XYZ file of C-alpha atoms in Angstrom:
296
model
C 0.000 0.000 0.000
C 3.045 2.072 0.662
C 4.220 1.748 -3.226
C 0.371 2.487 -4.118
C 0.810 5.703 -2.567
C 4.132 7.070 -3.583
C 2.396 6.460 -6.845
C -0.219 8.545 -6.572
C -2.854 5.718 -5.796
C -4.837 7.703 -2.874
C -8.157 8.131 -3.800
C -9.677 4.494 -2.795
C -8.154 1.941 -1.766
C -10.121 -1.460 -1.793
C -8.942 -4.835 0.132
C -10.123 -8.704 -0.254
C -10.411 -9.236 3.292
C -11.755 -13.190 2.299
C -12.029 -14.197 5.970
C -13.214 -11.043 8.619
C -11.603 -13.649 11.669
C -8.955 -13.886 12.344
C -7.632 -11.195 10.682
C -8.884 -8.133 12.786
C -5.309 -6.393 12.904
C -4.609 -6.772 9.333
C -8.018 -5.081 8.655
C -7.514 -2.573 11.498
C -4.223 -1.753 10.119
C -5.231 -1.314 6.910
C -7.813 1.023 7.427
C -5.593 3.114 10.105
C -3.357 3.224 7.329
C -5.691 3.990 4.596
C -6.914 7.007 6.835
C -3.685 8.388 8.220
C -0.936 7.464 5.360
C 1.181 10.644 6.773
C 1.443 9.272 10.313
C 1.688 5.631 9.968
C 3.182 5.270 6.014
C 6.089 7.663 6.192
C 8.768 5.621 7.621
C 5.944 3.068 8.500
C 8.590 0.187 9.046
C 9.857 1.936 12.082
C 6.105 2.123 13.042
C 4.907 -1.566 13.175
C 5.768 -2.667 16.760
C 4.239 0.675 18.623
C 0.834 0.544 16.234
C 0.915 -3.424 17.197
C 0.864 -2.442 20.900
C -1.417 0.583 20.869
C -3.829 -2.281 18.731
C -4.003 -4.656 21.775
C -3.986 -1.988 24.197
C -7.162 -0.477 22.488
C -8.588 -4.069 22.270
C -7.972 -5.208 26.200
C -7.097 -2.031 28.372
C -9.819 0.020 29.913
C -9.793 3.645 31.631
C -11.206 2.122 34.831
C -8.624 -0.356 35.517
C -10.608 -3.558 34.620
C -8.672 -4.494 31.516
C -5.622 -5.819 30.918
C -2.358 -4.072 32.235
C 0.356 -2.682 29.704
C 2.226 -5.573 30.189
C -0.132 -8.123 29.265
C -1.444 -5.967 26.246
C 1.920 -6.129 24.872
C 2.384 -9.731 25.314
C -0.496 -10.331 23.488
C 0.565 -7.942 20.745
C 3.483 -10.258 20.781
C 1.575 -13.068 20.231
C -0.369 -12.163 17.477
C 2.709 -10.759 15.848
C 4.439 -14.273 15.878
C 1.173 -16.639 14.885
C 0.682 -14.149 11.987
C 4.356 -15.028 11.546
C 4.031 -18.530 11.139
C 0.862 -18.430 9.228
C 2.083 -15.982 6.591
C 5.454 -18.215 6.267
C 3.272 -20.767 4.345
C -0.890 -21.067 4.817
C -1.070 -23.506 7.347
C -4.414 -24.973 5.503
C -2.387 -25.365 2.513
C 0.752 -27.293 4.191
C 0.363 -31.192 3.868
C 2.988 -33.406 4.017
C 3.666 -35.671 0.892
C 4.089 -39.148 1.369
C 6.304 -39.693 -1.873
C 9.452 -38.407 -0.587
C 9.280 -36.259 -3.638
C 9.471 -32.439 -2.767
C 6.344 -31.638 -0.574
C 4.044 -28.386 0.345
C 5.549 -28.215 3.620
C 8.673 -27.399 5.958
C 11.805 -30.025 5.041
C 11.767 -32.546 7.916
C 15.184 -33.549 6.201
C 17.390 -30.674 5.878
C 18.401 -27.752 8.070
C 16.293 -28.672 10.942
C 13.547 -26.655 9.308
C 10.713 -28.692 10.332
C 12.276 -28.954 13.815
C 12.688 -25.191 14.413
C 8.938 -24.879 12.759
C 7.898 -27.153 16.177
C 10.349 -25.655 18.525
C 8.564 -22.018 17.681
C 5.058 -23.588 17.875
C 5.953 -24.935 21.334
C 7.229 -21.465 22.776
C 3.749 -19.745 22.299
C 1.792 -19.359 25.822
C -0.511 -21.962 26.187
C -2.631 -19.836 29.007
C -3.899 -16.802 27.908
C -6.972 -14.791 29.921
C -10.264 -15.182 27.883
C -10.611 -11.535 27.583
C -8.374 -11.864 24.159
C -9.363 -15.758 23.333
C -10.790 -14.708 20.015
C -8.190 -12.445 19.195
C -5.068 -14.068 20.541
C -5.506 -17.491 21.814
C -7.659 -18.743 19.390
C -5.133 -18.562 16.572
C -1.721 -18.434 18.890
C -2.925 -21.898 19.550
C -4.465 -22.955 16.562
C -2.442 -22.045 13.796
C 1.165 -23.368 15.216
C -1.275 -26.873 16.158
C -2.164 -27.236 12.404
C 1.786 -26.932 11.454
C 2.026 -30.018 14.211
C -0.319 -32.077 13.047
C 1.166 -32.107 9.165
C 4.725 -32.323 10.535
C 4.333 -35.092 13.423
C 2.478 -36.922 9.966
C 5.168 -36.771 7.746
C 7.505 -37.805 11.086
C 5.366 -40.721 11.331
C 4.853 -41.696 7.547
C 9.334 -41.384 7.506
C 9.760 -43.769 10.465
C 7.718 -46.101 9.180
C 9.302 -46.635 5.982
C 12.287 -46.925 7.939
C 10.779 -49.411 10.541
C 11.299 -47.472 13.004
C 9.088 -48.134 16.491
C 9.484 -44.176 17.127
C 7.072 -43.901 14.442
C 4.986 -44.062 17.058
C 5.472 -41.713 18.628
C 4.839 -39.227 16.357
C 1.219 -40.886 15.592
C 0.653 -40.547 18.956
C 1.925 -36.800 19.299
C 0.122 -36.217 15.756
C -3.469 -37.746 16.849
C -2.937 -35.390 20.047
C -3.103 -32.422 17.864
C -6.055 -33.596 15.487
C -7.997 -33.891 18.962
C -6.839 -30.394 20.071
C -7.875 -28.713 16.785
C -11.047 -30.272 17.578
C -11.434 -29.110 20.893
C -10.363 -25.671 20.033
C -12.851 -25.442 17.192
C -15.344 -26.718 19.664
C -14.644 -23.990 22.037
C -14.506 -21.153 19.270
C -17.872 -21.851 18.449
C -19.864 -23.342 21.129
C -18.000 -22.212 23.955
C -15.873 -18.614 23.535
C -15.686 -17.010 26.968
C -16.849 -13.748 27.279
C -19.410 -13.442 24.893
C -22.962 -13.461 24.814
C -25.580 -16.268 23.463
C -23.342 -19.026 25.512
C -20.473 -18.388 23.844
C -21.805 -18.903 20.708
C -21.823 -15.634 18.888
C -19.259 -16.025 16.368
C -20.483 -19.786 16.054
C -19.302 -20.420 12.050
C -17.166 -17.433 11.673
C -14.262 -19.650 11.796
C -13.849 -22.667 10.073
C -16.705 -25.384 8.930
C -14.552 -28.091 9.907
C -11.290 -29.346 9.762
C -11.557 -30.672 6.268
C -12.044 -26.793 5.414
C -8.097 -26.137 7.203
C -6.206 -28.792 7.374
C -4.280 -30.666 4.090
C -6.164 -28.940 1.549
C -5.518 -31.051 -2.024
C -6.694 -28.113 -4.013
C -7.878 -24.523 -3.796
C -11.314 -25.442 -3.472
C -12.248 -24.669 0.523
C -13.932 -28.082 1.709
C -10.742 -30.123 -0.249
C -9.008 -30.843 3.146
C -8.051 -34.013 4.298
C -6.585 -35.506 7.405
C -3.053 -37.139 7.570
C -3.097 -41.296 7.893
C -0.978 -42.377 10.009
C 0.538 -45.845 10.711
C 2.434 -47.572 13.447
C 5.185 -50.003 13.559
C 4.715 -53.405 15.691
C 8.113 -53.404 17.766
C 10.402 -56.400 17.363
C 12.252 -57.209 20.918
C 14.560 -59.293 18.829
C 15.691 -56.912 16.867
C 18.517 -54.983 18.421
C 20.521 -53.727 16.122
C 21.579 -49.902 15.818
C 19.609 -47.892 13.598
C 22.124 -44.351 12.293
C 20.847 -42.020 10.577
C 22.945 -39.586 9.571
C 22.020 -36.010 8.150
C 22.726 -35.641 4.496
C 21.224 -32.979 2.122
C 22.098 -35.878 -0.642
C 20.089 -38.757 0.680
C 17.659 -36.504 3.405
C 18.121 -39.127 6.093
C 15.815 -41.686 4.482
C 18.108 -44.387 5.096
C 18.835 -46.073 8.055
C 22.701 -47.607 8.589
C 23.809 -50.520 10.770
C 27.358 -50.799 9.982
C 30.453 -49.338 7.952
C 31.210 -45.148 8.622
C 28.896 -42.550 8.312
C 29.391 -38.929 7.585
C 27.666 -35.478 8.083
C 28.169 -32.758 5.363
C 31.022 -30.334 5.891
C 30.607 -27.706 8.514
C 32.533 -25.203 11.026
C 32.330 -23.238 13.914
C 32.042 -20.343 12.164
C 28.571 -20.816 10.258
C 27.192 -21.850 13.368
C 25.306 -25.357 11.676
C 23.549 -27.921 13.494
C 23.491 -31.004 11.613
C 22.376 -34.111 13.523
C 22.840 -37.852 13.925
C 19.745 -40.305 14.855
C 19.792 -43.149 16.618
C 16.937 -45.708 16.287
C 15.534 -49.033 16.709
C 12.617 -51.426 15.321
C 12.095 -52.521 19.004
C 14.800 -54.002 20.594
C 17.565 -52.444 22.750
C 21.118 -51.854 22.631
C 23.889 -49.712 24.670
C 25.907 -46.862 22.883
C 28.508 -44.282 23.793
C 29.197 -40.999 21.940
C 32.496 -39.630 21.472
C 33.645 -36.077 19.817
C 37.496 -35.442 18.665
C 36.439 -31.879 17.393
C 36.847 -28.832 20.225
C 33.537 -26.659 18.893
Protein backbone atom coordinates (compact mmCIF):
# COMPACT_ATOMS: atom_id res chain seq x y z
CA UNK A 1 0.00 0.00 0.00
CA UNK A 2 3.04 2.07 0.66
CA UNK A 3 4.22 1.75 -3.23
CA UNK A 4 0.37 2.49 -4.12
CA UNK A 5 0.81 5.70 -2.57
CA UNK A 6 4.13 7.07 -3.58
CA UNK A 7 2.40 6.46 -6.84
CA UNK A 8 -0.22 8.55 -6.57
CA UNK A 9 -2.85 5.72 -5.80
CA UNK A 10 -4.84 7.70 -2.87
CA UNK A 11 -8.16 8.13 -3.80
CA UNK A 12 -9.68 4.49 -2.80
CA UNK A 13 -8.15 1.94 -1.77
CA UNK A 14 -10.12 -1.46 -1.79
CA UNK A 15 -8.94 -4.84 0.13
CA UNK A 16 -10.12 -8.70 -0.25
CA UNK A 17 -10.41 -9.24 3.29
CA UNK A 18 -11.76 -13.19 2.30
CA UNK A 19 -12.03 -14.20 5.97
CA UNK A 20 -13.21 -11.04 8.62
CA UNK A 21 -11.60 -13.65 11.67
CA UNK A 22 -8.95 -13.89 12.34
CA UNK A 23 -7.63 -11.20 10.68
CA UNK A 24 -8.88 -8.13 12.79
CA UNK A 25 -5.31 -6.39 12.90
CA UNK A 26 -4.61 -6.77 9.33
CA UNK A 27 -8.02 -5.08 8.65
CA UNK A 28 -7.51 -2.57 11.50
CA UNK A 29 -4.22 -1.75 10.12
CA UNK A 30 -5.23 -1.31 6.91
CA UNK A 31 -7.81 1.02 7.43
CA UNK A 32 -5.59 3.11 10.11
CA UNK A 33 -3.36 3.22 7.33
CA UNK A 34 -5.69 3.99 4.60
CA UNK A 35 -6.91 7.01 6.83
CA UNK A 36 -3.69 8.39 8.22
CA UNK A 37 -0.94 7.46 5.36
CA UNK A 38 1.18 10.64 6.77
CA UNK A 39 1.44 9.27 10.31
CA UNK A 40 1.69 5.63 9.97
CA UNK A 41 3.18 5.27 6.01
CA UNK A 42 6.09 7.66 6.19
CA UNK A 43 8.77 5.62 7.62
CA UNK A 44 5.94 3.07 8.50
CA UNK A 45 8.59 0.19 9.05
CA UNK A 46 9.86 1.94 12.08
CA UNK A 47 6.10 2.12 13.04
CA UNK A 48 4.91 -1.57 13.18
CA UNK A 49 5.77 -2.67 16.76
CA UNK A 50 4.24 0.67 18.62
CA UNK A 51 0.83 0.54 16.23
CA UNK A 52 0.91 -3.42 17.20
CA UNK A 53 0.86 -2.44 20.90
CA UNK A 54 -1.42 0.58 20.87
CA UNK A 55 -3.83 -2.28 18.73
CA UNK A 56 -4.00 -4.66 21.78
CA UNK A 57 -3.99 -1.99 24.20
CA UNK A 58 -7.16 -0.48 22.49
CA UNK A 59 -8.59 -4.07 22.27
CA UNK A 60 -7.97 -5.21 26.20
CA UNK A 61 -7.10 -2.03 28.37
CA UNK A 62 -9.82 0.02 29.91
CA UNK A 63 -9.79 3.64 31.63
CA UNK A 64 -11.21 2.12 34.83
CA UNK A 65 -8.62 -0.36 35.52
CA UNK A 66 -10.61 -3.56 34.62
CA UNK A 67 -8.67 -4.49 31.52
CA UNK A 68 -5.62 -5.82 30.92
CA UNK A 69 -2.36 -4.07 32.23
CA UNK A 70 0.36 -2.68 29.70
CA UNK A 71 2.23 -5.57 30.19
CA UNK A 72 -0.13 -8.12 29.26
CA UNK A 73 -1.44 -5.97 26.25
CA UNK A 74 1.92 -6.13 24.87
CA UNK A 75 2.38 -9.73 25.31
CA UNK A 76 -0.50 -10.33 23.49
CA UNK A 77 0.57 -7.94 20.75
CA UNK A 78 3.48 -10.26 20.78
CA UNK A 79 1.57 -13.07 20.23
CA UNK A 80 -0.37 -12.16 17.48
CA UNK A 81 2.71 -10.76 15.85
CA UNK A 82 4.44 -14.27 15.88
CA UNK A 83 1.17 -16.64 14.88
CA UNK A 84 0.68 -14.15 11.99
CA UNK A 85 4.36 -15.03 11.55
CA UNK A 86 4.03 -18.53 11.14
CA UNK A 87 0.86 -18.43 9.23
CA UNK A 88 2.08 -15.98 6.59
CA UNK A 89 5.45 -18.21 6.27
CA UNK A 90 3.27 -20.77 4.34
CA UNK A 91 -0.89 -21.07 4.82
CA UNK A 92 -1.07 -23.51 7.35
CA UNK A 93 -4.41 -24.97 5.50
CA UNK A 94 -2.39 -25.37 2.51
CA UNK A 95 0.75 -27.29 4.19
CA UNK A 96 0.36 -31.19 3.87
CA UNK A 97 2.99 -33.41 4.02
CA UNK A 98 3.67 -35.67 0.89
CA UNK A 99 4.09 -39.15 1.37
CA UNK A 100 6.30 -39.69 -1.87
CA UNK A 101 9.45 -38.41 -0.59
CA UNK A 102 9.28 -36.26 -3.64
CA UNK A 103 9.47 -32.44 -2.77
CA UNK A 104 6.34 -31.64 -0.57
CA UNK A 105 4.04 -28.39 0.34
CA UNK A 106 5.55 -28.22 3.62
CA UNK A 107 8.67 -27.40 5.96
CA UNK A 108 11.80 -30.02 5.04
CA UNK A 109 11.77 -32.55 7.92
CA UNK A 110 15.18 -33.55 6.20
CA UNK A 111 17.39 -30.67 5.88
CA UNK A 112 18.40 -27.75 8.07
CA UNK A 113 16.29 -28.67 10.94
CA UNK A 114 13.55 -26.66 9.31
CA UNK A 115 10.71 -28.69 10.33
CA UNK A 116 12.28 -28.95 13.82
CA UNK A 117 12.69 -25.19 14.41
CA UNK A 118 8.94 -24.88 12.76
CA UNK A 119 7.90 -27.15 16.18
CA UNK A 120 10.35 -25.65 18.52
CA UNK A 121 8.56 -22.02 17.68
CA UNK A 122 5.06 -23.59 17.88
CA UNK A 123 5.95 -24.93 21.33
CA UNK A 124 7.23 -21.47 22.78
CA UNK A 125 3.75 -19.75 22.30
CA UNK A 126 1.79 -19.36 25.82
CA UNK A 127 -0.51 -21.96 26.19
CA UNK A 128 -2.63 -19.84 29.01
CA UNK A 129 -3.90 -16.80 27.91
CA UNK A 130 -6.97 -14.79 29.92
CA UNK A 131 -10.26 -15.18 27.88
CA UNK A 132 -10.61 -11.53 27.58
CA UNK A 133 -8.37 -11.86 24.16
CA UNK A 134 -9.36 -15.76 23.33
CA UNK A 135 -10.79 -14.71 20.02
CA UNK A 136 -8.19 -12.44 19.20
CA UNK A 137 -5.07 -14.07 20.54
CA UNK A 138 -5.51 -17.49 21.81
CA UNK A 139 -7.66 -18.74 19.39
CA UNK A 140 -5.13 -18.56 16.57
CA UNK A 141 -1.72 -18.43 18.89
CA UNK A 142 -2.92 -21.90 19.55
CA UNK A 143 -4.46 -22.95 16.56
CA UNK A 144 -2.44 -22.04 13.80
CA UNK A 145 1.17 -23.37 15.22
CA UNK A 146 -1.28 -26.87 16.16
CA UNK A 147 -2.16 -27.24 12.40
CA UNK A 148 1.79 -26.93 11.45
CA UNK A 149 2.03 -30.02 14.21
CA UNK A 150 -0.32 -32.08 13.05
CA UNK A 151 1.17 -32.11 9.17
CA UNK A 152 4.72 -32.32 10.53
CA UNK A 153 4.33 -35.09 13.42
CA UNK A 154 2.48 -36.92 9.97
CA UNK A 155 5.17 -36.77 7.75
CA UNK A 156 7.50 -37.80 11.09
CA UNK A 157 5.37 -40.72 11.33
CA UNK A 158 4.85 -41.70 7.55
CA UNK A 159 9.33 -41.38 7.51
CA UNK A 160 9.76 -43.77 10.46
CA UNK A 161 7.72 -46.10 9.18
CA UNK A 162 9.30 -46.63 5.98
CA UNK A 163 12.29 -46.93 7.94
CA UNK A 164 10.78 -49.41 10.54
CA UNK A 165 11.30 -47.47 13.00
CA UNK A 166 9.09 -48.13 16.49
CA UNK A 167 9.48 -44.18 17.13
CA UNK A 168 7.07 -43.90 14.44
CA UNK A 169 4.99 -44.06 17.06
CA UNK A 170 5.47 -41.71 18.63
CA UNK A 171 4.84 -39.23 16.36
CA UNK A 172 1.22 -40.89 15.59
CA UNK A 173 0.65 -40.55 18.96
CA UNK A 174 1.92 -36.80 19.30
CA UNK A 175 0.12 -36.22 15.76
CA UNK A 176 -3.47 -37.75 16.85
CA UNK A 177 -2.94 -35.39 20.05
CA UNK A 178 -3.10 -32.42 17.86
CA UNK A 179 -6.06 -33.60 15.49
CA UNK A 180 -8.00 -33.89 18.96
CA UNK A 181 -6.84 -30.39 20.07
CA UNK A 182 -7.87 -28.71 16.79
CA UNK A 183 -11.05 -30.27 17.58
CA UNK A 184 -11.43 -29.11 20.89
CA UNK A 185 -10.36 -25.67 20.03
CA UNK A 186 -12.85 -25.44 17.19
CA UNK A 187 -15.34 -26.72 19.66
CA UNK A 188 -14.64 -23.99 22.04
CA UNK A 189 -14.51 -21.15 19.27
CA UNK A 190 -17.87 -21.85 18.45
CA UNK A 191 -19.86 -23.34 21.13
CA UNK A 192 -18.00 -22.21 23.95
CA UNK A 193 -15.87 -18.61 23.54
CA UNK A 194 -15.69 -17.01 26.97
CA UNK A 195 -16.85 -13.75 27.28
CA UNK A 196 -19.41 -13.44 24.89
CA UNK A 197 -22.96 -13.46 24.81
CA UNK A 198 -25.58 -16.27 23.46
CA UNK A 199 -23.34 -19.03 25.51
CA UNK A 200 -20.47 -18.39 23.84
CA UNK A 201 -21.80 -18.90 20.71
CA UNK A 202 -21.82 -15.63 18.89
CA UNK A 203 -19.26 -16.02 16.37
CA UNK A 204 -20.48 -19.79 16.05
CA UNK A 205 -19.30 -20.42 12.05
CA UNK A 206 -17.17 -17.43 11.67
CA UNK A 207 -14.26 -19.65 11.80
CA UNK A 208 -13.85 -22.67 10.07
CA UNK A 209 -16.70 -25.38 8.93
CA UNK A 210 -14.55 -28.09 9.91
CA UNK A 211 -11.29 -29.35 9.76
CA UNK A 212 -11.56 -30.67 6.27
CA UNK A 213 -12.04 -26.79 5.41
CA UNK A 214 -8.10 -26.14 7.20
CA UNK A 215 -6.21 -28.79 7.37
CA UNK A 216 -4.28 -30.67 4.09
CA UNK A 217 -6.16 -28.94 1.55
CA UNK A 218 -5.52 -31.05 -2.02
CA UNK A 219 -6.69 -28.11 -4.01
CA UNK A 220 -7.88 -24.52 -3.80
CA UNK A 221 -11.31 -25.44 -3.47
CA UNK A 222 -12.25 -24.67 0.52
CA UNK A 223 -13.93 -28.08 1.71
CA UNK A 224 -10.74 -30.12 -0.25
CA UNK A 225 -9.01 -30.84 3.15
CA UNK A 226 -8.05 -34.01 4.30
CA UNK A 227 -6.59 -35.51 7.41
CA UNK A 228 -3.05 -37.14 7.57
CA UNK A 229 -3.10 -41.30 7.89
CA UNK A 230 -0.98 -42.38 10.01
CA UNK A 231 0.54 -45.84 10.71
CA UNK A 232 2.43 -47.57 13.45
CA UNK A 233 5.18 -50.00 13.56
CA UNK A 234 4.72 -53.41 15.69
CA UNK A 235 8.11 -53.40 17.77
CA UNK A 236 10.40 -56.40 17.36
CA UNK A 237 12.25 -57.21 20.92
CA UNK A 238 14.56 -59.29 18.83
CA UNK A 239 15.69 -56.91 16.87
CA UNK A 240 18.52 -54.98 18.42
CA UNK A 241 20.52 -53.73 16.12
CA UNK A 242 21.58 -49.90 15.82
CA UNK A 243 19.61 -47.89 13.60
CA UNK A 244 22.12 -44.35 12.29
CA UNK A 245 20.85 -42.02 10.58
CA UNK A 246 22.94 -39.59 9.57
CA UNK A 247 22.02 -36.01 8.15
CA UNK A 248 22.73 -35.64 4.50
CA UNK A 249 21.22 -32.98 2.12
CA UNK A 250 22.10 -35.88 -0.64
CA UNK A 251 20.09 -38.76 0.68
CA UNK A 252 17.66 -36.50 3.41
CA UNK A 253 18.12 -39.13 6.09
CA UNK A 254 15.81 -41.69 4.48
CA UNK A 255 18.11 -44.39 5.10
CA UNK A 256 18.83 -46.07 8.05
CA UNK A 257 22.70 -47.61 8.59
CA UNK A 258 23.81 -50.52 10.77
CA UNK A 259 27.36 -50.80 9.98
CA UNK A 260 30.45 -49.34 7.95
CA UNK A 261 31.21 -45.15 8.62
CA UNK A 262 28.90 -42.55 8.31
CA UNK A 263 29.39 -38.93 7.58
CA UNK A 264 27.67 -35.48 8.08
CA UNK A 265 28.17 -32.76 5.36
CA UNK A 266 31.02 -30.33 5.89
CA UNK A 267 30.61 -27.71 8.51
CA UNK A 268 32.53 -25.20 11.03
CA UNK A 269 32.33 -23.24 13.91
CA UNK A 270 32.04 -20.34 12.16
CA UNK A 271 28.57 -20.82 10.26
CA UNK A 272 27.19 -21.85 13.37
CA UNK A 273 25.31 -25.36 11.68
CA UNK A 274 23.55 -27.92 13.49
CA UNK A 275 23.49 -31.00 11.61
CA UNK A 276 22.38 -34.11 13.52
CA UNK A 277 22.84 -37.85 13.93
CA UNK A 278 19.75 -40.31 14.86
CA UNK A 279 19.79 -43.15 16.62
CA UNK A 280 16.94 -45.71 16.29
CA UNK A 281 15.53 -49.03 16.71
CA UNK A 282 12.62 -51.43 15.32
CA UNK A 283 12.09 -52.52 19.00
CA UNK A 284 14.80 -54.00 20.59
CA UNK A 285 17.56 -52.44 22.75
CA UNK A 286 21.12 -51.85 22.63
CA UNK A 287 23.89 -49.71 24.67
CA UNK A 288 25.91 -46.86 22.88
CA UNK A 289 28.51 -44.28 23.79
CA UNK A 290 29.20 -41.00 21.94
CA UNK A 291 32.50 -39.63 21.47
CA UNK A 292 33.65 -36.08 19.82
CA UNK A 293 37.50 -35.44 18.67
CA UNK A 294 36.44 -31.88 17.39
CA UNK A 295 36.85 -28.83 20.23
CA UNK A 296 33.54 -26.66 18.89
Amino acid sequence: MSIAYDYGVDDVWIANVGDLKPMESNIAYFLDLAYDYEYLGVNGQEKLEEYKKNWARQQFSKKDGSGLSDEDCDEAASLVDRYLDLDTKRLVEHVIYNTSDTCSDMYSIDNYREALNILEECDDIMKHLKAAFYQLVYYPAMAVPNVLKIQIYAALNNKYVKLGLVVANEYAKKCQEAIDLDNQLFDAYNNEMPGVVESGKKWSGMISCGQNYHIGLQQWNRDSGKLPDLMTVTPDASASEMQVLVEDITYSFNQTLTTGEAKLPSFNEVANEIFEIKLGTKGGSYDFEAVADAEF
